[in-house]
PDB file of C-alpha atoms and ligand atoms in Angstrom:
ATOM      1  CA  MET A   1       3.110  11.170  12.792  1.00 96.00           C
ATOM      2  CA  ARG A   2       5.323   8.593  11.061  1.00 98.00           C
ATOM      3  CA  VAL A   3       3.412   5.399  10.354  1.00 98.00           C
ATOM      4  CA  VAL A   4       3.871   2.285   8.219  1.00 98.00           C
ATOM      5  CA  MET A   5       0.867   0.334   6.925  1.00 98.00           C
ATOM      6  CA  LEU A   6       1.612  -3.368   6.429  1.00 97.00           C
ATOM      7  CA  GLY A   7      -0.741  -5.990   5.086  1.00 96.00           C
ATOM      8  CA  PRO A   8      -1.388  -8.385   2.234  1.00 96.00           C
ATOM      9  CA  PRO A   9      -2.641  -7.267  -1.176  1.00 96.00           C
ATOM     10  CA  GLY A  10      -6.253  -6.133  -0.748  1.00 96.00           C
ATOM     11  CA  ALA A  11      -6.015  -5.631   3.028  1.00 97.00           C
ATOM     12  CA  GLY A  12      -7.047  -2.001   2.584  1.00 96.00           C
ATOM     13  CA  LYS A  13      -3.652  -0.332   3.120  1.00 97.00           C
ATOM     14  CA  GLY A  14      -4.344   2.256   0.434  1.00 95.00           C
ATOM     15  CA  THR A  15      -7.934   2.851   1.539  1.00 94.00           C
ATOM     16  CA  GLN A  16      -6.942   3.354   5.173  1.00 97.00           C
ATOM     17  CA  ALA A  17      -3.805   5.372   4.390  1.00 97.00           C
ATOM     18  CA  ARG A  18      -5.965   7.823   2.422  1.00 95.00           C
ATOM     19  CA  LEU A  19      -8.408   8.167   5.340  1.00 96.00           C
ATOM     20  CA  LEU A  20      -5.528   8.720   7.740  1.00 97.00           C
ATOM     21  CA  GLN A  21      -3.970  11.272   5.404  1.00 97.00           C
ATOM     22  CA  GLU A  22      -7.221  13.277   5.440  1.00 95.00           C
ATOM     23  CA  ALA A  23      -7.569  12.969   9.228  1.00 96.00           C
ATOM     24  CA  VAL A  24      -3.994  13.714  10.248  1.00 95.00           C
ATOM     25  CA  GLY A  25      -2.748  15.909   7.390  1.00 96.00           C
ATOM     26  CA  VAL A  26       0.442  14.010   6.569  1.00 97.00           C
ATOM     27  CA  PRO A  27       0.953  12.475   3.106  1.00 98.00           C
ATOM     28  CA  GLN A  28       0.255   8.894   2.081  1.00 97.00           C
ATOM     29  CA  ILE A  29       3.299   7.461   0.309  1.00 98.00           C
ATOM     30  CA  SER A  30       2.391   4.360  -1.682  1.00 97.00           C
ATOM     31  CA  THR A  31       5.321   2.688  -3.433  1.00 97.00           C
ATOM     32  CA  GLY A  32       2.839   0.766  -5.604  1.00 95.00           C
ATOM     33  CA  ASP A  33       1.194   4.039  -6.741  1.00 94.00           C
ATOM     34  CA  MET A  34       4.612   5.636  -7.378  1.00 95.00           C
ATOM     35  CA  LEU A  35       5.731   2.663  -9.482  1.00 95.00           C
ATOM     36  CA  ARG A  36       2.447   2.656 -11.454  1.00 92.00           C
ATOM     37  CA  ALA A  37       2.846   6.432 -12.058  1.00 92.00           C
ATOM     38  CA  ALA A  38       6.396   5.822 -13.332  1.00 93.00           C
ATOM     39  CA  GLN A  39       5.008   3.237 -15.778  1.00 92.00           C
ATOM     40  CA  HIS A  40       2.261   5.586 -16.890  1.00 89.00           C
ATOM     41  CA  ASN A  41       4.813   8.376 -17.534  1.00 91.00           C
ATOM     42  CA  GLY A  42       6.907   6.044 -19.672  1.00 90.00           C
ATOM     43  CA  SER A  43      10.078   6.460 -17.553  1.00 91.00           C
ATOM     44  CA  SER A  44      12.875   3.880 -17.698  1.00 90.00           C
ATOM     45  CA  LEU A  45      12.299   3.138 -14.012  1.00 90.00           C
ATOM     46  CA  GLY A  46       8.649   2.420 -14.782  1.00 92.00           C
ATOM     47  CA  ALA A  47       9.575   0.102 -17.639  1.00 91.00           C
ATOM     48  CA  ALA A  48      12.037  -1.776 -15.410  1.00 89.00           C
ATOM     49  CA  ALA A  49       9.442  -2.118 -12.644  1.00 93.00           C
ATOM     50  CA  ARG A  50       6.661  -3.273 -14.978  1.00 92.00           C
ATOM     51  CA  ARG A  51       8.026  -6.757 -15.606  1.00 89.00           C
ATOM     52  CA  TYR A  52       8.185  -7.450 -11.854  1.00 92.00           C
ATOM     53  CA  MET A  53       4.798  -5.937 -11.060  1.00 91.00           C
ATOM     54  CA  ASP A  54       2.955  -7.598 -13.924  1.00 85.00           C
ATOM     55  CA  ALA A  55       4.385 -10.928 -12.764  1.00 84.00           C
ATOM     56  CA  GLY A  56       3.234 -10.264  -9.178  1.00 86.00           C
ATOM     57  CA  GLN A  57       6.871 -10.144  -7.992  1.00 90.00           C
ATOM     58  CA  LEU A  58       8.588  -7.579  -5.801  1.00 94.00           C
ATOM     59  CA  VAL A  59      10.553  -4.803  -7.497  1.00 96.00           C
ATOM     60  CA  PRO A  60      14.250  -4.935  -6.405  1.00 96.00           C
ATOM     61  CA  ASP A  61      14.950  -3.345  -3.033  1.00 95.00           C
ATOM     62  CA  GLU A  62      17.425  -0.744  -4.349  1.00 93.00           C
ATOM     63  CA  VAL A  63      14.863   0.651  -6.812  1.00 94.00           C
ATOM     64  CA  VAL A  64      12.119   1.039  -4.223  1.00 96.00           C
ATOM     65  CA  ILE A  65      14.447   2.344  -1.510  1.00 95.00           C
ATOM     66  CA  GLY A  66      15.736   5.020  -3.912  1.00 93.00           C
ATOM     67  CA  LEU A  67      12.177   6.148  -4.642  1.00 94.00           C
ATOM     68  CA  VAL A  68      11.241   6.369  -0.970  1.00 96.00           C
ATOM     69  CA  GLU A  69      14.463   8.114   0.000  1.00 95.00           C
ATOM     70  CA  GLN A  70      13.804  10.826  -2.569  1.00 94.00           C
ATOM     71  CA  ARG A  71      10.118  11.164  -1.613  1.00 96.00           C
ATOM     72  CA  LEU A  72      10.868  11.547   2.106  1.00 96.00           C
ATOM     73  CA  GLN A  73      13.011  14.598   1.341  1.00 94.00           C
ATOM     74  CA  ALA A  74       9.976  16.533   0.075  1.00 96.00           C
ATOM     75  CA  ALA A  75       8.743  19.421   2.204  1.00 96.00           C
ATOM     76  CA  ASP A  76       5.342  17.831   2.857  1.00 96.00           C
ATOM     77  CA  CYS A  77       7.016  15.004   4.821  1.00 96.00           C
ATOM     78  CA  THR A  78       8.500  17.220   7.526  1.00 93.00           C
ATOM     79  CA  ARG A  79       5.503  16.644   9.832  1.00 93.00           C
ATOM     80  CA  GLY A  80       5.375  12.933   9.024  1.00 97.00           C
ATOM     81  CA  PHE A  81       4.040  10.420   6.519  1.00 98.00           C
ATOM     82  CA  ILE A  82       2.027   7.248   6.088  1.00 98.00           C
ATOM     83  CA  LEU A  83       4.021   4.640   4.189  1.00 98.00           C
ATOM     84  CA  ASP A  84       1.716   2.276   2.303  1.00 98.00           C
ATOM     85  CA  GLY A  85       3.328  -0.901   0.947  1.00 96.00           C
ATOM     86  CA  PHE A  86       6.846  -0.046   2.131  1.00 98.00           C
ATOM     87  CA  PRO A  87       8.872  -1.633   3.667  1.00 98.00           C
ATOM     88  CA  ARG A  88       8.053  -5.076   2.310  1.00 96.00           C
ATOM     89  CA  THR A  89      11.360  -6.826   3.034  1.00 96.00           C
ATOM     90  CA  VAL A  90      13.700  -6.745   6.030  1.00 96.00           C
ATOM     91  CA  PRO A  91      16.462  -4.959   4.021  1.00 97.00           C
ATOM     92  CA  GLN A  92      13.886  -2.249   3.177  1.00 98.00           C
ATOM     93  CA  ALA A  93      12.915  -1.991   6.858  1.00 98.00           C
ATOM     94  CA  ARG A  94      16.568  -1.639   7.893  1.00 97.00           C
ATOM     95  CA  GLU A  95      17.202   0.978   5.232  1.00 97.00           C
ATOM     96  CA  LEU A  96      14.163   2.984   6.347  1.00 98.00           C
ATOM     97  CA  GLU A  97      15.417   2.927   9.924  1.00 97.00           C
ATOM     98  CA  CYS A  98      18.813   4.241   8.718  1.00 97.00           C
ATOM     99  CA  LEU A  99      17.216   6.989   6.609  1.00 95.00           C
ATOM    100  CA  LEU A 100      15.089   8.178   9.521  1.00 96.00           C
ATOM    101  CA  SER A 101      17.823   7.959  12.129  1.00 96.00           C
ATOM    102  CA  LYS A 102      20.056  10.166   9.932  1.00 93.00           C
ATOM    103  CA  ARG A 103      17.281  12.761  10.261  1.00 90.00           C
ATOM    104  CA  GLY A 104      17.092  12.201  14.020  1.00 93.00           C
ATOM    105  CA  SER A 105      13.677  10.549  13.857  1.00 94.00           C
ATOM    106  CA  GLY A 106      12.016   7.158  13.802  1.00 96.00           C
ATOM    107  CA  LEU A 107       8.654   5.487  13.290  1.00 98.00           C
ATOM    108  CA  ASP A 108       5.789   5.991  15.736  1.00 97.00           C
ATOM    109  CA  ALA A 109       3.905   2.802  14.807  1.00 98.00           C
ATOM    110  CA  VAL A 110       3.591   0.001  12.262  1.00 98.00           C
ATOM    111  CA  VAL A 111      -0.002  -1.066  11.601  1.00 98.00           C
ATOM    112  CA  ALA A 112      -0.468  -4.631  10.294  1.00 97.00           C
ATOM    113  CA  VAL A 113      -3.929  -4.945   8.720  1.00 98.00           C
ATOM    114  CA  GLU A 114      -5.216  -8.537   8.878  1.00 97.00           C
ATOM    115  CA  VAL A 115      -7.871  -9.938   6.502  1.00 97.00           C
ATOM    116  CA  PRO A 116      -8.686 -13.598   5.645  1.00 97.00           C
ATOM    117  CA  ARG A 117      -7.469 -14.781   2.244  1.00 96.00           C
ATOM    118  CA  GLU A 118     -10.933 -15.449   0.752  1.00 96.00           C
ATOM    119  CA  GLU A 119     -11.948 -11.855   1.510  1.00 97.00           C
ATOM    120  CA  LEU A 120      -8.705 -10.558  -0.059  1.00 97.00           C
ATOM    121  CA  VAL A 121      -9.472 -12.479  -3.260  1.00 97.00           C
ATOM    122  CA  ARG A 122     -13.017 -11.089  -3.304  1.00 96.00           C
ATOM    123  CA  ARG A 123     -11.799  -7.508  -2.836  1.00 96.00           C
ATOM    124  CA  LEU A 124      -9.006  -7.677  -5.422  1.00 97.00           C
ATOM    125  CA  SER A 125     -10.972  -9.436  -8.131  1.00 96.00           C
ATOM    126  CA  GLY A 126     -13.653  -6.711  -8.047  1.00 95.00           C
ATOM    127  CA  ARG A 127     -11.448  -3.665  -7.466  1.00 95.00           C
ATOM    128  CA  LEU A 128     -11.730  -0.685  -9.817  1.00 95.00           C
ATOM    129  CA  VAL A 129      -9.346   2.274  -9.533  1.00 94.00           C
ATOM    130  CA  CYS A 130      -9.675   5.808 -10.894  1.00 95.00           C
ATOM    131  CA  ARG A 131      -6.830   6.587 -13.269  1.00 91.00           C
ATOM    132  CA  ASP A 132      -6.944  10.293 -12.343  1.00 91.00           C
ATOM    133  CA  CYS A 133      -7.521  10.575  -8.575  1.00 92.00           C
ATOM    134  CA  GLY A 134      -6.826   7.011  -7.376  1.00 90.00           C
ATOM    135  CA  ALA A 135     -10.274   6.581  -5.739  1.00 91.00           C
ATOM    136  CA  MET A 136     -11.180   2.913  -5.278  1.00 91.00           C
ATOM    137  CA  TYR A 137     -14.418   1.046  -5.938  1.00 92.00           C
ATOM    138  CA  HIS A 138     -15.555  -2.541  -5.952  1.00 92.00           C
ATOM    139  CA  ALA A 139     -17.612  -3.870  -8.856  1.00 93.00           C
ATOM    140  CA  SER A 140     -20.277  -5.434  -6.616  1.00 92.00           C
ATOM    141  CA  SER A 141     -19.911  -4.122  -3.041  1.00 89.00           C
ATOM    142  CA  ASN A 142     -19.019  -0.480  -3.799  1.00 91.00           C
ATOM    143  CA  PRO A 143     -19.872   0.187  -7.459  1.00 94.00           C
ATOM    144  CA  PRO A 144     -19.545   3.659  -9.039  1.00 95.00           C
ATOM    145  CA  GLU A 145     -22.788   5.454  -9.911  1.00 95.00           C
ATOM    146  CA  HIS A 146     -21.857   5.497 -13.599  1.00 90.00           C
ATOM    147  CA  ALA A 147     -20.116   2.415 -14.931  1.00 83.00           C
ATOM    148  CA  ALA A 148     -16.414   2.952 -15.697  1.00 88.00           C
ATOM    149  CA  ARG A 149     -16.395   6.581 -14.407  1.00 96.00           C
ATOM    150  CA  CYS A 150     -15.225   7.911 -11.040  1.00 97.00           C
ATOM    151  CA  ASP A 151     -17.976   9.463  -8.878  1.00 96.00           C
ATOM    152  CA  ARG A 152     -15.525  12.000  -7.466  1.00 95.00           C
ATOM    153  CA  CYS A 153     -13.718  13.318 -10.543  1.00 96.00           C
ATOM    154  CA  GLY A 154     -15.242  11.620 -13.597  1.00 96.00           C
ATOM    155  CA  GLY A 155     -11.913   9.898 -14.371  1.00 96.00           C
ATOM    156  CA  GLU A 156     -11.686   6.547 -16.126  1.00 96.00           C
ATOM    157  CA  LEU A 157     -11.914   3.472 -13.882  1.00 96.00           C
ATOM    158  CA  TYR A 158      -9.638   0.542 -14.672  1.00 94.00           C
ATOM    159  CA  GLN A 159      -8.712  -2.870 -13.333  1.00 93.00           C
ATOM    160  CA  ARG A 160      -5.070  -3.212 -12.302  1.00 91.00           C
ATOM    161  CA  GLU A 161      -2.967  -5.657 -14.378  1.00 88.00           C
ATOM    162  CA  ASP A 162      -1.987  -7.505 -11.207  1.00 90.00           C
ATOM    163  CA  ASP A 163      -5.650  -7.975 -10.178  1.00 93.00           C
ATOM    164  CA  ARG A 164      -6.170 -10.781 -12.712  1.00 91.00           C
ATOM    165  CA  PRO A 165      -7.038 -14.067 -10.931  1.00 91.00           C
ATOM    166  CA  ASP A 166      -3.695 -15.801 -11.681  1.00 89.00           C
ATOM    167  CA  GLN A 167      -1.746 -12.733 -10.496  1.00 91.00           C
ATOM    168  CA  ILE A 168      -3.810 -12.407  -7.325  1.00 94.00           C
ATOM    169  CA  ALA A 169      -2.864 -15.945  -6.250  1.00 94.00           C
ATOM    170  CA  ILE A 170       0.846 -15.309  -6.977  1.00 93.00           C
ATOM    171  CA  ARG A 171       0.820 -12.021  -5.029  1.00 94.00           C
ATOM    172  CA  LEU A 172      -0.950 -13.506  -2.027  1.00 95.00           C
ATOM    173  CA  ASP A 173       1.490 -16.451  -1.874  1.00 94.00           C
ATOM    174  CA  LEU A 174       4.512 -14.161  -2.197  1.00 92.00           C
ATOM    175  CA  HIS A 175       3.155 -11.853   0.416  1.00 90.00           C
ATOM    176  CA  ALA A 176       2.542 -14.672   2.890  1.00 89.00           C
ATOM    177  CA  ARG A 177       6.276 -15.515   2.644  1.00 90.00           C
ATOM    178  CA  GLU A 178       7.584 -11.933   2.744  1.00 90.00           C
ATOM    179  CA  LEU A 179       5.404 -10.388   5.426  1.00 91.00           C
ATOM    180  CA  ALA A 180       6.254 -12.555   8.440  1.00 93.00           C
ATOM    181  CA  PRO A 181       9.935 -11.512   8.674  1.00 96.00           C
ATOM    182  CA  VAL A 182       8.980  -7.822   8.359  1.00 97.00           C
ATOM    183  CA  GLU A 183       6.317  -8.186  11.060  1.00 97.00           C
ATOM    184  CA  ASN A 184       8.834  -9.984  13.290  1.00 97.00           C
ATOM    185  CA  TYR A 185      11.314  -7.169  12.742  1.00 97.00           C
ATOM    186  CA  TYR A 186       8.818  -4.553  13.924  1.00 98.00           C
ATOM    187  CA  ARG A 187       7.445  -6.748  16.710  1.00 97.00           C
ATOM    188  CA  ALA A 188      10.982  -6.976  18.093  1.00 97.00           C
ATOM    189  CA  CYS A 189      11.194  -3.145  17.992  1.00 95.00           C
ATOM    190  CA  GLY A 190       7.884  -2.889  19.907  1.00 97.00           C
ATOM    191  CA  LEU A 191       6.246  -0.945  17.048  1.00 98.00           C
ATOM    192  CA  LEU A 192       3.816  -3.520  15.596  1.00 98.00           C
ATOM    193  CA  ARG A 193       0.047  -2.969  16.022  1.00 98.00           C
ATOM    194  CA  ALA A 194      -2.098  -5.792  14.576  1.00 97.00           C
ATOM    195  CA  VAL A 195      -5.519  -4.525  13.459  1.00 98.00           C
ATOM    196  CA  GLN A 196      -8.457  -6.583  12.170  1.00 98.00           C
ATOM    197  CA  GLY A 197      -9.177  -5.331   8.634  1.00 98.00           C
ATOM    198  CA  THR A 198     -12.695  -6.738   8.173  1.00 97.00           C
ATOM    199  CA  GLY A 199     -15.963  -4.832   8.614  1.00 96.00           C
ATOM    200  CA  THR A 200     -16.701  -1.462   7.070  1.00 94.00           C
ATOM    201  CA  GLN A 201     -13.938   0.939   6.106  1.00 94.00           C
ATOM    202  CA  ASP A 202     -15.018   3.147   9.025  1.00 97.00           C
ATOM    203  CA  ASP A 203     -14.839   0.206  11.449  1.00 97.00           C
ATOM    204  CA  VAL A 204     -11.286  -0.516  10.350  1.00 98.00           C
ATOM    205  CA  PHE A 205     -10.343   3.155  10.492  1.00 98.00           C
ATOM    206  CA  GLY A 206     -11.624   3.396  14.073  1.00 98.00           C
ATOM    207  CA  ARG A 207      -9.469   0.424  15.079  1.00 98.00           C
ATOM    208  CA  ILE A 208      -6.419   1.931  13.390  1.00 98.00           C
ATOM    209  CA  ARG A 209      -6.888   5.295  15.092  1.00 97.00           C
ATOM    210  CA  ALA A 210      -7.271   3.545  18.443  1.00 97.00           C
ATOM    211  CA  SER A 211      -4.035   1.597  17.856  1.00 97.00           C
ATOM    212  CA  LEU A 212      -1.931   4.702  17.152  1.00 96.00           C
ATOM    213  CA  PRO A 213      -0.043   6.576  19.890  1.00 91.00           C
TER     214      PRO A 213
HETATM  215  P1  AP5 B 301       0.824  -2.214  -4.155  1.00 87.38           P
HETATM  216  O1  AP5 B 301       0.174  -1.241  -5.037  1.00 87.38           O
HETATM  217  O2  AP5 B 301       1.301  -1.782  -2.824  1.00 87.38           O
HETATM  218  O3  AP5 B 301      -0.166  -3.454  -4.031  1.00 87.38           O
HETATM  219  P2  AP5 B 301      -0.453  -4.512  -2.870  1.00 87.38           P
HETATM  220  O4  AP5 B 301       0.478  -4.525  -1.731  1.00 87.38           O
HETATM  221  O5  AP5 B 301      -0.620  -5.777  -3.602  1.00 87.38           O
HETATM  222  O6  AP5 B 301      -1.723  -3.977  -2.209  1.00 87.38           O
HETATM  223  P3  AP5 B 301      -3.016  -3.438  -2.921  1.00 87.38           P
HETATM  224  O7  AP5 B 301      -2.773  -2.034  -3.370  1.00 87.38           O
HETATM  225  O8  AP5 B 301      -3.454  -4.438  -3.943  1.00 87.38           O
HETATM  226  O9  AP5 B 301      -4.058  -3.521  -1.742  1.00 87.38           O
HETATM  227  P4  AP5 B 301      -4.362  -2.504  -0.552  1.00 87.38           P
HETATM  228  O10 AP5 B 301      -3.968  -3.158   0.727  1.00 87.38           O
HETATM  229  O11 AP5 B 301      -3.807  -1.147  -0.815  1.00 87.38           O
HETATM  230  O12 AP5 B 301      -5.934  -2.494  -0.606  1.00 87.38           O
HETATM  231  P5  AP5 B 301      -6.951  -1.372  -1.156  1.00 87.38           P
HETATM  232  O13 AP5 B 301      -7.054  -0.268  -0.175  1.00 87.38           O
HETATM  233  O14 AP5 B 301      -6.633  -1.074  -2.571  1.00 87.38           O
HETATM  234  O15 AP5 B 301       2.050  -2.894  -4.912  1.00 87.38           O
HETATM  235  C1  AP5 B 301       1.874  -3.358  -6.234  1.00 87.38           C
HETATM  236  C2  AP5 B 301       3.178  -3.977  -6.712  1.00 87.38           C
HETATM  237  O16 AP5 B 301       4.202  -2.979  -6.723  1.00 87.38           O
HETATM  238  C3  AP5 B 301       3.766  -5.109  -5.850  1.00 87.38           C
HETATM  239  O17 AP5 B 301       3.194  -6.359  -6.172  1.00 87.38           O
HETATM  240  C4  AP5 B 301       5.234  -5.013  -6.233  1.00 87.38           C
HETATM  241  O18 AP5 B 301       5.469  -5.573  -7.500  1.00 87.38           O
HETATM  242  C5  AP5 B 301       5.455  -3.526  -6.341  1.00 87.38           C
HETATM  243  N1  AP5 B 301       5.850  -2.932  -5.053  1.00 87.38           N
HETATM  244  C6  AP5 B 301       5.153  -2.004  -4.330  1.00 87.38           C
HETATM  245  N2  AP5 B 301       5.797  -1.694  -3.196  1.00 87.38           N
HETATM  246  C7  AP5 B 301       6.929  -2.444  -3.205  1.00 87.38           C
HETATM  247  C8  AP5 B 301       8.003  -2.591  -2.285  1.00 87.38           C
HETATM  248  N3  AP5 B 301       8.029  -1.897  -1.129  1.00 87.38           N
HETATM  249  N4  AP5 B 301       8.990  -3.454  -2.608  1.00 87.38           N
HETATM  250  C9  AP5 B 301       8.985  -4.147  -3.761  1.00 87.38           C
HETATM  251  N5  AP5 B 301       7.997  -4.069  -4.677  1.00 87.38           N
HETATM  252  C10 AP5 B 301       6.980  -3.212  -4.389  1.00 87.38           C
HETATM  253  O19 AP5 B 301      -8.334  -2.209  -1.077  1.00 87.38           O
HETATM  254  C11 AP5 B 301      -8.561  -3.292  -1.965  1.00 87.38           C
HETATM  255  C12 AP5 B 301     -10.050  -3.329  -2.377  1.00 87.38           C
HETATM  256  O20 AP5 B 301     -10.824  -3.609  -1.217  1.00 87.38           O
HETATM  257  C13 AP5 B 301     -10.583  -1.999  -2.945  1.00 87.38           C
HETATM  258  O21 AP5 B 301     -11.532  -2.271  -3.949  1.00 87.38           O
HETATM  259  C14 AP5 B 301     -11.256  -1.337  -1.738  1.00 87.38           C
HETATM  260  O22 AP5 B 301     -12.296  -0.467  -2.128  1.00 87.38           O
HETATM  261  C15 AP5 B 301     -11.773  -2.566  -0.987  1.00 87.38           C
HETATM  262  N6  AP5 B 301     -11.840  -2.384   0.464  1.00 87.38           N
HETATM  263  C16 AP5 B 301     -10.974  -1.694   1.265  1.00 87.38           C
HETATM  264  N7  AP5 B 301     -11.362  -1.757   2.549  1.00 87.38           N
HETATM  265  C17 AP5 B 301     -12.488  -2.515   2.569  1.00 87.38           C
HETATM  266  C18 AP5 B 301     -13.364  -2.951   3.621  1.00 87.38           C
HETATM  267  N8  AP5 B 301     -13.145  -2.617   4.910  1.00 87.38           N
HETATM  268  N9  AP5 B 301     -14.419  -3.731   3.282  1.00 87.38           N
HETATM  269  C19 AP5 B 301     -14.652  -4.084   1.972  1.00 87.38           C
HETATM  270  N10 AP5 B 301     -13.872  -3.690   0.944  1.00 87.38           N
HETATM  271  C20 AP5 B 301     -12.793  -2.913   1.240  1.00 87.38           C
HETATM  272 MG1   MG B 302      -2.677  -0.284  -2.374  1.00 87.38          MG
END
């Protein structure tokens, strides 16, 4: 299964991609997670990406495309993948199509998760992420049992730099401008599946499963 998850910041792309990964057995590929890992490791790519990410801006297409191209060559992607947060621009979408067609394949579906802006702000401003396993919590609606520690692995929980209130507004505005052309691109290809992203995580997951071929 080769799927793309589209949606604004806080829509639940990462949450749902992880559930789908467990259910289907193909890897979640999150460009945001890969870029944050590159920063954490102190690589030059991470340092270059940081100034864009901390400002709530998109990292240049060629950087992100290079990362995805390399990742898709890994053995665990032979049965498919769930792309989370990529593509985010039409040039990225075109490049992905080229990469896949060279391998004689293509996407099965593009899921666009839709959530009202006020709910996105609520989710992002309370989000806590485990530094070790990436598990996600929310300070009020899904708090960890022990403050600042992950229930699953005991790792440290942190708030992402780009989840500060000023950054959230910038990201949501940018996203509103960038997403429409990408959705139009996939609508024209007949791949787009719009899914309501409100309700419980299980509700949303059920809708996503039902939308997939
Ligand atoms: P990225 O990491 O992809 O961030 P994003 O797109 O802003 O999306 P988020 O990760 O914030 O939200 P999400 O949709 O994954 O929601 P989540 O599941 O966490 O990208 C970060 C940055 O990297 C970009 O700004 C850019 O700079 C750069 N970048 C990345 N990809 C790029 C690309 N392709 N091109 C250029 N630059 C790129 O859920 C959010 C919260 O809500 C969590 O607390 C969760 O527990 C909670 N939640 C989830 N589902 C529900 C539910 N149903 N009900 C209640 N709460 C829920
Ligand atoms: Mg995410």
